[in-house]
Amino acid sequence: MVSRRSFFAVALLSSRLRAAGDPLQKAMESVRASMPTAAADPERPVYHFHPPANWSNDPNGTIFYRGWHHLFYQFNPYGSSWGHMHWGHARSRDLVNWEHLPIALAPSVEKGETAVFSGGAILALDGRPRIFYTSIGERAPEQWMATPADEDLIVWTKSRQNPILTTAVHGALKVDDWRDPFLFTESGATYMVCGGNTSGRRWGGSGQVQLYRATNDELTHWTHLGPVFECRDREIVNIECPDLFKLDGKWVLIISPHKPCEYFLGSLDLARPRFTPEARGILDAGMDYASNISRDQSGRTILWMWGRTGNPAAKGWNSVMALPRILSLGSDGFLRQQPAPELEKLRGAIVTAAAVPLTSTPSVLQGIRGDCMELEIELTLGRAAWVRLNLRCSESGKAGAAITITNEGLLTVGKATTLLGQNDRYRLRVFLDKRVFEVYANGGLAALYSTTDAGRDDLGITVSVGGEGAEVVAVKGWPLKPAEFDASRFHV
Ligand code: FRU
């Protein structure tokens, strides 16, 4: 159902788009041309969010508004590798099924803008969202703002007051790679953080997160409060996509440091300003990156991440979003990540696997196979050194994507390893979706996103064990249905 205000805004957009050479129209035509190629690829994931076609990366401006989860994302309408950054847009009622909406933001070439980079959304005092993003051109990066013309957030108007922030806001402090605004409100004030570094990426240990406060209700004037966080880590040269938000009474800072995202839990002093970490963890040691956060109507905090797929550009698509994850704090003071429970609606009939011999030679699970499914596995290691599960194995015994737990408490998924800790019992939830899969271990203490290059007919699952005494207590599986991706409104 389209609201009245949306109807007029979309009519306005349509008439604007019909004008020959409109950049949004051109961009959407280019995407449409790739849609048949993308749809024909049997290895394209079917329930991980993906755009109609072509390249996507970071989730942007994630916001729950008037009953819809809105997801914007870095989007290259002109090909299946990174470039020409626009903001794609989709919305979902249930975090599972999606409606693709027209591209939200294109570079304003006439204003010297060549790309619209990542950013965030916030509800302004008038109760309507604003987008802030990093504007790229032949000049230093700037932070720009856009306002929706309609309640469905389809048509966005860039503020006449852009640039809202330039590097001049930092005074004498020189911040390089300054980008990726993320917004939050606290005690009635609106704040923004941006990533960057203070060494031109020349050496490690200079990654910083800058904090700003809006000084007017229209969010067009801001003051720089200072670096709220300095990453004194020699291995980190820069910080992208910082998220700073409250969760269960703690402040959480997530950073994307050009390697797996890290999180810090701690306290925030907005006056100094200073975020003081008390605990630190790897958010996901796998291949996802560039997080964003939204808060839904029931107060859940949802984590969004870009899932790299690394597939050839000729496929007409590249990348997905990792499954939306619900964040919480565990009683041990570390983060927990769980896939949104709404995903259960994709489940078909449950299947359980019969017991198989547990030896170092992989045993094929009987009754459970496929390339699109959810698995729940409970196991104990006993005296065994490791237990391994291989997804997408071939008939001839070629091993597919590996998930291994060792008696040192390490969890290895594909090429990534994370410390789960030694446990009497390990519980895994695995989501397999064609060439991507995700593993959630021990109630979301670890979450890993990964990919596989398995052959099309490689659908078997095997279990193997190094040593004696391991027990696979239970294996349950559900075939998963494809989610709906309705592109009918991608045509304006
Ligand atoms: C992270 C990132 C951001 C930037 C965007 C450009 O993946 O590099 O820092 O805004 O991608 O697409």
Coordinates of C-alpha atoms and ligand atoms in Angstrom, one line a residue:
M1 CA 0.0 0.0 0.0
V2 CA 1.5 3.3 -1.0
S3 CA 0.7 6.3 1.1
R4 CA -0.7 9.5 -0.5
R5 CA 2.4 11.4 0.1
S6 CA 4.5 8.6 -1.5
F7 CA 2.1 8.5 -4.4
F8 CA 2.9 12.1 -5.2
A9 CA 6.6 11.8 -4.5
V10 CA 6.9 8.8 -6.8
A11 CA 4.9 10.6 -9.5
L12 CA 7.4 13.4 -9.1
L13 CA 10.3 11.0 -9.3
S14 CA 8.8 9.3 -12.4
S15 CA 8.5 12.6 -14.2
R16 CA 12.0 13.5 -13.2
L17 CA 13.3 10.1 -14.4
R18 CA 11.5 10.3 -17.7
A19 CA 13.6 13.4 -18.5
A20 CA 16.2 12.0 -20.8
G21 CA 19.6 11.2 -19.3
D22 CA 18.4 11.2 -15.7
P23 CA 21.2 9.5 -13.7
L24 CA 18.8 7.3 -11.6
Q25 CA 17.0 6.2 -14.7
K26 CA 20.2 5.4 -16.5
A27 CA 21.5 3.5 -13.5
M28 CA 18.4 1.4 -13.1
E29 CA 18.3 0.5 -16.8
S30 CA 21.9 -0.7 -16.5
V31 CA 20.9 -2.9 -13.5
R32 CA 17.8 -4.3 -15.4
A33 CA 20.1 -5.3 -18.3
S34 CA 22.1 -7.5 -15.9
M35 CA 19.1 -9.0 -14.1
P36 CA 18.6 -12.0 -16.5
T37 CA 22.3 -13.0 -16.2
A38 CA 22.2 -12.7 -12.4
A39 CA 19.0 -14.7 -12.2
A40 CA 20.4 -17.5 -14.4
D41 CA 23.3 -18.2 -12.0
P42 CA 22.4 -21.4 -10.1
E43 CA 25.0 -20.5 -7.4
R44 CA 23.5 -17.1 -6.5
P45 CA 22.2 -17.2 -2.9
V46 CA 18.4 -17.3 -2.6
Y47 CA 17.6 -16.1 0.9
H48 CA 20.5 -13.8 1.7
F49 CA 19.6 -10.3 0.7
H50 CA 20.9 -9.3 -2.7
P51 CA 20.2 -6.4 -5.1
P52 CA 18.4 -7.0 -8.4
A53 CA 21.8 -7.4 -10.1
N54 CA 25.4 -6.1 -10.2
W55 CA 27.8 -5.2 -7.4
S56 CA 26.9 -4.3 -3.8
N57 CA 28.9 -3.7 -0.7
D58 CA 28.2 -2.0 2.7
P59 CA 24.8 -1.8 4.3
N60 CA 23.9 1.8 4.6
G61 CA 21.3 3.9 6.5
T62 CA 19.6 0.9 8.0
I63 CA 16.5 2.1 9.8
F64 CA 13.1 0.7 10.9
Y65 CA 10.4 3.2 9.9
R66 CA 6.7 2.9 9.8
G67 CA 6.6 -0.9 10.0
W68 CA 9.4 -1.5 7.4
H69 CA 13.0 -2.4 7.8
H70 CA 14.8 -0.2 5.3
L71 CA 18.1 -1.3 3.9
F72 CA 20.2 1.0 1.8
Y73 CA 23.5 -0.3 0.4
Q74 CA 26.6 0.6 -1.6
F75 CA 25.7 -0.2 -5.1
N76 CA 27.4 -0.2 -8.5
P77 CA 24.6 -0.2 -11.1
Y78 CA 27.1 -0.3 -13.9
G79 CA 28.9 -3.6 -13.3
S80 CA 29.7 -6.5 -11.0
S81 CA 32.8 -5.1 -9.5
W82 CA 33.3 -2.1 -7.2
G83 CA 32.9 1.4 -8.6
H84 CA 30.4 4.2 -9.4
M85 CA 29.0 4.1 -5.9
H86 CA 25.2 4.8 -5.6
W87 CA 22.8 3.9 -2.7
G88 CA 20.5 1.0 -3.6
H89 CA 17.4 0.6 -1.5
A90 CA 15.1 -2.2 -0.4
R91 CA 12.6 -2.8 2.4
S92 CA 11.2 -5.7 4.3
R93 CA 8.4 -6.3 6.8
D94 CA 10.0 -9.4 8.3
L95 CA 13.7 -9.4 7.7
V96 CA 13.2 -12.3 5.3
N97 CA 11.2 -11.2 2.2
W98 CA 12.2 -8.0 0.3
E99 CA 10.9 -5.4 -2.0
H100 CA 13.5 -3.7 -4.2
L101 CA 12.9 0.0 -4.4
P102 CA 14.3 2.5 -6.9
I103 CA 18.0 3.6 -6.3
A104 CA 17.9 6.2 -3.6
L105 CA 21.0 8.2 -4.2
A106 CA 23.2 8.8 -7.3
P107 CA 26.3 11.1 -7.4
S108 CA 25.4 14.7 -8.2
V109 CA 27.9 15.1 -11.0
E110 CA 26.9 18.7 -11.6
K111 CA 28.0 19.5 -8.1
G112 CA 31.4 17.7 -8.5
E113 CA 30.3 14.5 -6.8
T114 CA 31.6 11.3 -8.3
A115 CA 30.4 8.8 -5.7
V116 CA 28.1 8.5 -2.7
F117 CA 29.9 6.4 -0.1
S118 CA 28.6 4.8 3.0
G119 CA 26.6 6.4 5.8
G120 CA 23.8 6.2 8.2
A121 CA 20.2 7.3 8.9
I122 CA 18.6 8.9 11.9
L123 CA 15.1 10.1 12.9
A124 CA 15.2 13.9 13.1
L125 CA 13.0 15.8 15.6
D126 CA 10.3 16.2 13.0
G127 CA 9.9 12.4 13.2
R128 CA 11.2 11.8 9.7
P129 CA 14.5 10.1 8.7
R130 CA 17.6 11.9 7.4
I131 CA 20.4 10.2 5.5
F132 CA 24.0 11.3 6.0
Y133 CA 26.7 9.9 3.7
T134 CA 30.2 10.6 2.5
S135 CA 30.3 12.6 -0.7
I136 CA 33.3 11.8 -2.8
G137 CA 34.7 14.1 -5.5
E138 CA 37.9 15.7 -6.7
R139 CA 38.3 17.2 -3.3
A140 CA 38.5 16.0 0.3
P141 CA 35.6 13.9 1.4
E142 CA 32.5 15.7 2.8
Q143 CA 29.5 14.6 4.8
W144 CA 26.2 15.3 3.0
M145 CA 22.6 15.0 4.0
A146 CA 19.4 14.0 2.2
T147 CA 15.7 14.2 3.3
P148 CA 12.9 11.9 2.1
A149 CA 10.1 13.4 0.1
D150 CA 7.7 10.5 1.0
E151 CA 6.8 8.1 3.8
D152 CA 8.1 5.1 1.8
L153 CA 11.5 6.8 1.7
I154 CA 11.6 6.3 -2.1
V155 CA 12.5 9.8 -3.2
W156 CA 15.4 11.6 -1.5
T157 CA 16.3 15.2 -1.9
K158 CA 19.9 16.3 -1.1
S159 CA 20.0 19.3 1.2
R160 CA 20.7 22.7 -0.3
Q161 CA 23.0 23.2 2.6
N162 CA 25.4 20.5 1.6
P163 CA 28.2 20.0 2.4
I164 CA 27.0 19.7 5.9
L165 CA 30.5 18.9 7.2
T166 CA 33.9 19.5 5.6
T167 CA 37.3 18.7 7.0
A168 CA 37.4 22.3 8.2
V169 CA 35.3 21.1 11.2
H170 CA 38.4 19.5 12.6
G171 CA 40.4 22.7 12.9
A172 CA 44.1 21.9 13.1
L173 CA 43.5 18.1 13.3
K174 CA 44.2 16.4 10.0
V175 CA 41.9 13.4 9.5
D176 CA 42.5 11.2 6.4
D177 CA 40.1 8.7 4.9
W178 CA 37.3 10.6 6.7
R179 CA 34.1 8.8 6.0
D180 CA 31.1 6.6 6.9
P181 CA 28.9 8.7 9.2
F182 CA 26.9 6.7 11.8
L183 CA 24.3 8.5 13.9
F184 CA 22.7 8.1 17.3
T185 CA 20.8 10.1 19.8
E186 CA 21.5 10.4 23.5
S187 CA 19.7 12.6 26.1
G188 CA 17.9 14.5 23.4
A189 CA 21.0 15.3 21.4
T190 CA 22.0 13.9 18.0
Y191 CA 25.5 12.6 17.5
M192 CA 27.6 11.4 14.6
V193 CA 30.8 9.3 14.4
C194 CA 33.0 9.0 11.4
G195 CA 36.0 6.8 10.7
G196 CA 39.5 7.7 9.5
N197 CA 43.1 8.0 10.6
T198 CA 45.6 10.7 11.4
S199 CA 48.7 9.4 9.5
G200 CA 47.5 9.3 5.9
R201 CA 47.4 5.5 6.4
R202 CA 51.2 5.5 6.6
W203 CA 51.6 3.6 9.8
G204 CA 49.5 1.6 12.2
G205 CA 48.0 2.8 15.4
S206 CA 46.5 6.0 14.1
G207 CA 43.0 4.8 13.3
Q208 CA 40.5 7.1 15.0
V209 CA 36.8 7.6 15.4
Q210 CA 35.7 11.3 15.5
L211 CA 32.6 12.4 17.3
Y212 CA 30.3 15.4 16.4
R213 CA 27.1 16.8 17.9
A214 CA 24.3 18.5 15.9
T215 CA 23.8 22.1 17.1
N216 CA 20.4 22.7 15.4
D217 CA 17.2 20.7 15.0
E218 CA 17.5 20.6 11.3
L219 CA 20.8 18.7 11.7
T220 CA 22.5 21.0 9.3
H221 CA 25.0 22.4 11.8
W222 CA 27.5 20.3 13.7
T223 CA 30.4 20.8 16.1
H224 CA 33.4 18.5 16.4
L225 CA 33.8 17.1 19.9
G226 CA 37.1 15.3 19.3
P227 CA 38.4 11.8 18.7
V228 CA 36.2 9.6 20.9
F229 CA 38.3 6.5 20.2
E230 CA 41.9 6.0 19.1
C231 CA 42.9 2.5 18.0
R232 CA 46.4 2.2 19.4
D233 CA 47.0 -1.0 17.5
R234 CA 50.0 -1.3 15.3
E235 CA 48.2 -3.7 13.0
I236 CA 45.4 -1.3 12.2
V237 CA 46.1 1.6 9.8
N238 CA 42.5 3.0 9.4
I239 CA 39.0 2.6 10.7
E240 CA 36.0 2.4 8.3
C241 CA 32.3 2.2 9.2
P242 CA 32.3 2.8 12.9
D243 CA 29.0 2.1 14.8
L244 CA 28.6 3.4 18.3
F245 CA 25.4 2.4 20.1
K246 CA 24.0 1.3 23.4
L247 CA 23.1 -2.4 24.1
D248 CA 21.8 -3.8 27.3
G249 CA 23.2 -0.9 29.3
K250 CA 26.7 -0.9 27.7
W251 CA 28.1 1.1 24.9
V252 CA 29.3 -0.9 21.9
L253 CA 31.8 0.3 19.3
I254 CA 32.2 -1.8 16.1
I255 CA 35.0 -0.9 13.7
S256 CA 35.9 -2.2 10.2
P257 CA 39.7 -2.0 10.1
H258 CA 40.4 -3.4 6.6
K259 CA 40.4 -6.9 8.2
P260 CA 37.7 -8.7 10.2
C261 CA 35.4 -6.3 12.1
E262 CA 36.1 -5.9 15.8
Y263 CA 33.9 -4.9 18.6
F264 CA 34.5 -3.2 21.9
L265 CA 32.2 -3.0 24.9
G266 CA 32.6 -0.2 27.4
S267 CA 31.5 3.2 28.6
L268 CA 31.1 6.5 26.9
D269 CA 31.8 9.9 28.3
L270 CA 30.2 12.3 25.7
A271 CA 31.6 15.4 27.5
R272 CA 35.4 14.5 27.2
P273 CA 34.6 12.8 24.7
R274 CA 36.0 9.3 25.4
F275 CA 34.8 5.8 24.7
T276 CA 36.6 3.5 27.2
P277 CA 36.7 -0.2 26.2
E278 CA 36.3 -2.9 28.8
A279 CA 36.1 -5.9 26.6
R280 CA 37.1 -6.6 23.0
G281 CA 36.2 -9.3 20.5
I282 CA 36.2 -10.2 16.8
L283 CA 32.8 -9.6 15.5
D284 CA 33.1 -12.2 12.7
A285 CA 36.4 -13.7 11.7
G286 CA 35.0 -14.6 8.3
M287 CA 34.5 -12.7 5.0
D288 CA 31.9 -10.1 6.0
Y289 CA 32.6 -6.5 6.7
A290 CA 31.4 -2.9 7.0
S291 CA 28.6 -3.2 9.6
N292 CA 25.6 -1.1 10.2
I293 CA 23.0 -1.2 13.0
S294 CA 19.2 -0.7 13.2
R295 CA 16.7 -0.8 16.1
D296 CA 13.3 -2.3 15.4
Q297 CA 9.8 -1.7 16.9
S298 CA 10.4 -4.2 19.7
G299 CA 13.7 -2.7 20.7
R300 CA 15.9 -5.4 19.1
T301 CA 19.3 -4.3 17.9
I302 CA 20.0 -5.6 14.4
L303 CA 23.4 -6.0 12.9
W304 CA 23.8 -5.8 9.1
M305 CA 27.0 -6.7 7.3
W306 CA 28.3 -6.9 3.8
G307 CA 28.9 -10.5 2.7
R308 CA 31.6 -10.8 0.1
T309 CA 31.1 -13.6 -2.4
G310 CA 34.1 -13.2 -4.6
N311 CA 32.4 -14.6 -7.6
P312 CA 33.4 -13.8 -11.2
A313 CA 31.9 -10.5 -12.5
A314 CA 30.5 -12.3 -15.5
K315 CA 27.8 -13.7 -13.3
G316 CA 25.9 -10.4 -13.4
W317 CA 26.0 -10.1 -9.5
N318 CA 28.5 -9.9 -6.7
S319 CA 28.0 -9.9 -2.9
V320 CA 25.1 -10.3 -0.6
M321 CA 24.2 -9.1 2.9
A322 CA 25.0 -11.5 5.7
L323 CA 21.8 -12.6 7.5
P324 CA 20.4 -9.9 9.8
R325 CA 21.7 -10.8 13.3
I326 CA 20.1 -9.9 16.6
L327 CA 22.7 -8.6 19.1
S328 CA 22.7 -9.1 22.8
L329 CA 25.1 -9.1 25.7
G330 CA 26.0 -12.5 27.2
S331 CA 26.4 -13.0 30.9
D332 CA 30.2 -13.3 30.3
G333 CA 30.2 -9.7 29.1
F334 CA 30.8 -10.5 25.5
L335 CA 28.6 -10.0 22.5
R336 CA 26.1 -12.6 21.2
Q337 CA 24.8 -12.7 17.6
Q338 CA 21.8 -14.8 16.5
P339 CA 20.2 -14.9 13.1
A340 CA 16.8 -13.2 13.1
P341 CA 14.3 -15.8 14.3
E342 CA 12.0 -14.7 11.4
L343 CA 14.2 -16.8 9.1
E344 CA 12.5 -19.9 10.5
K345 CA 9.5 -19.2 8.2
L346 CA 11.7 -20.4 5.3
R347 CA 12.0 -23.9 6.8
G348 CA 10.5 -26.9 5.1
A349 CA 9.9 -30.2 6.8
I350 CA 12.4 -31.2 9.4
V351 CA 14.8 -34.1 8.7
T352 CA 17.0 -35.9 11.2
A353 CA 20.2 -37.7 10.3
A354 CA 20.7 -41.4 11.2
A355 CA 23.9 -42.1 13.3
V356 CA 27.0 -42.6 11.2
P357 CA 30.5 -44.0 12.1
L358 CA 32.7 -41.3 13.5
T359 CA 36.2 -41.9 12.1
S360 CA 38.8 -39.8 10.3
T361 CA 37.3 -41.1 7.0
P362 CA 34.4 -38.8 6.3
S363 CA 31.0 -40.5 6.6
V364 CA 28.2 -39.1 4.5
L365 CA 25.1 -38.1 6.5
Q366 CA 22.1 -40.0 5.2
G367 CA 18.8 -38.2 4.7
I368 CA 20.2 -34.7 4.8
R369 CA 21.7 -33.1 1.7
G370 CA 21.4 -30.0 -0.4
D371 CA 22.7 -26.5 -1.1
C372 CA 20.0 -24.5 0.6
M373 CA 19.3 -25.5 4.2
E374 CA 19.6 -24.9 7.9
L375 CA 21.3 -27.4 10.2
E376 CA 21.4 -27.8 14.0
I377 CA 24.2 -29.9 15.3
E378 CA 25.1 -30.8 18.9
L379 CA 28.4 -32.6 19.6
T380 CA 30.9 -33.5 22.3
L381 CA 34.6 -34.1 21.6
G382 CA 35.4 -36.5 24.4
R383 CA 39.1 -37.4 24.0
A384 CA 39.0 -36.6 20.2
A385 CA 41.3 -33.9 18.8
W386 CA 38.7 -32.6 16.4
V387 CA 35.3 -33.0 14.8
R388 CA 34.8 -31.8 11.2
L389 CA 31.7 -31.2 9.2
N390 CA 32.0 -30.8 5.4
L391 CA 29.1 -29.2 3.5
R392 CA 28.7 -29.5 -0.3
C393 CA 30.7 -32.6 -0.8
S394 CA 30.8 -34.4 -4.1
E395 CA 29.6 -38.0 -4.8
S396 CA 33.1 -38.9 -5.5
G397 CA 34.1 -37.8 -1.9
K398 CA 35.6 -34.4 -2.8
A399 CA 35.4 -32.4 0.4
G400 CA 33.4 -29.1 0.4
A401 CA 33.2 -26.2 2.9
A402 CA 34.8 -27.3 6.2
I403 CA 33.6 -26.5 9.7
T404 CA 36.0 -27.8 12.4
I405 CA 36.0 -27.8 16.2
T406 CA 39.2 -28.7 18.0
N407 CA 39.8 -29.8 21.6
E408 CA 41.6 -26.5 22.1
G409 CA 38.2 -24.8 21.6
L410 CA 39.0 -23.4 18.2
L411 CA 36.3 -23.1 15.5
T412 CA 37.6 -23.0 11.9
V413 CA 35.2 -22.1 9.1
G414 CA 36.7 -22.1 5.7
K415 CA 40.0 -20.2 6.1
A416 CA 38.9 -18.3 9.3
T417 CA 39.5 -19.5 12.9
T418 CA 38.0 -18.1 16.0
L419 CA 38.4 -19.0 19.7
L420 CA 35.2 -20.6 21.0
G421 CA 36.6 -21.9 24.2
Q422 CA 36.7 -25.5 25.5
N423 CA 33.2 -26.7 26.1
D424 CA 31.6 -30.0 27.2
R425 CA 29.1 -29.7 24.4
Y426 CA 29.2 -27.6 21.2
R427 CA 26.1 -26.4 19.5
L428 CA 26.2 -25.2 15.9
R429 CA 23.6 -23.6 13.7
V430 CA 24.6 -23.6 10.0
F431 CA 22.9 -21.7 7.2
L432 CA 23.8 -22.9 3.8
D433 CA 22.7 -20.8 0.8
K434 CA 24.3 -21.9 -2.4
R435 CA 27.8 -20.5 -2.4
V436 CA 27.6 -18.8 0.9
F437 CA 27.2 -20.2 4.4
E438 CA 27.1 -18.9 8.0
V439 CA 27.9 -20.7 11.2
Y440 CA 26.6 -19.6 14.6
A441 CA 28.2 -21.4 17.5
N442 CA 27.2 -21.9 21.2
G443 CA 24.3 -19.5 21.3
G444 CA 25.9 -16.9 19.0
L445 CA 29.2 -16.5 21.0
A446 CA 30.9 -16.9 17.6
A447 CA 29.4 -16.1 14.2
L448 CA 31.2 -16.7 10.9
Y449 CA 30.2 -15.9 7.3
S450 CA 32.0 -17.8 4.6
T451 CA 31.8 -18.9 1.0
T452 CA 32.4 -22.1 -1.0
D453 CA 33.3 -22.9 -4.6
A454 CA 31.6 -26.3 -4.6
G455 CA 30.4 -27.8 -7.9
R456 CA 26.7 -27.5 -8.7
D457 CA 26.0 -31.1 -7.9
D458 CA 28.0 -31.3 -4.7
L459 CA 25.2 -31.6 -2.2
G460 CA 26.5 -34.1 0.4
I461 CA 27.3 -33.5 4.1
T462 CA 30.0 -35.5 5.8
V463 CA 31.3 -35.8 9.4
S464 CA 34.7 -36.9 10.4
V465 CA 36.6 -37.1 13.7
G466 CA 40.2 -37.2 14.7
G467 CA 40.6 -39.6 17.6
E468 CA 38.3 -41.5 19.9
G469 CA 35.3 -40.6 22.1
A470 CA 33.5 -37.9 20.1
E471 CA 29.7 -38.0 20.0
V472 CA 27.4 -36.3 17.5
V473 CA 24.4 -36.0 19.8
A474 CA 21.9 -34.6 17.3
V475 CA 21.7 -33.5 13.7
K476 CA 18.6 -31.7 12.5
G477 CA 18.1 -30.1 9.2
W478 CA 15.5 -28.1 7.3
P479 CA 15.5 -27.4 3.6
L480 CA 15.0 -23.7 3.2
K481 CA 12.8 -22.0 0.7
P482 CA 14.0 -19.0 -1.3
A483 CA 13.0 -15.7 0.2
E484 CA 10.9 -13.4 -2.0
F485 CA 12.7 -10.6 -3.8
D486 CA 10.1 -8.4 -5.5
A487 CA 11.6 -6.2 -8.1
S488 CA 8.3 -4.9 -9.5
R489 CA 8.9 -1.5 -7.9
F490 CA 12.5 -1.2 -9.1
H491 CA 10.8 0.1 -12.3
V492 CA 9.7 3.6 -11.4
Ligands
FRU1 C1 33.9 -0.1 3.4 C2 34.1 1.1 2.5 C3 33.7 2.4 3.1 C4 33.3 3.3 2.0 C5 32.6 2.3 1.1 C6 32.8 2.6 -0.4 O1 33.7 -1.3 2.7 O2 35.4 1.2 2.0 O3 34.7 3.0 4.0 O4 32.4 4.3 2.4 O5 33.2 1.0 1.3 O6 32.0 1.8 -1.2

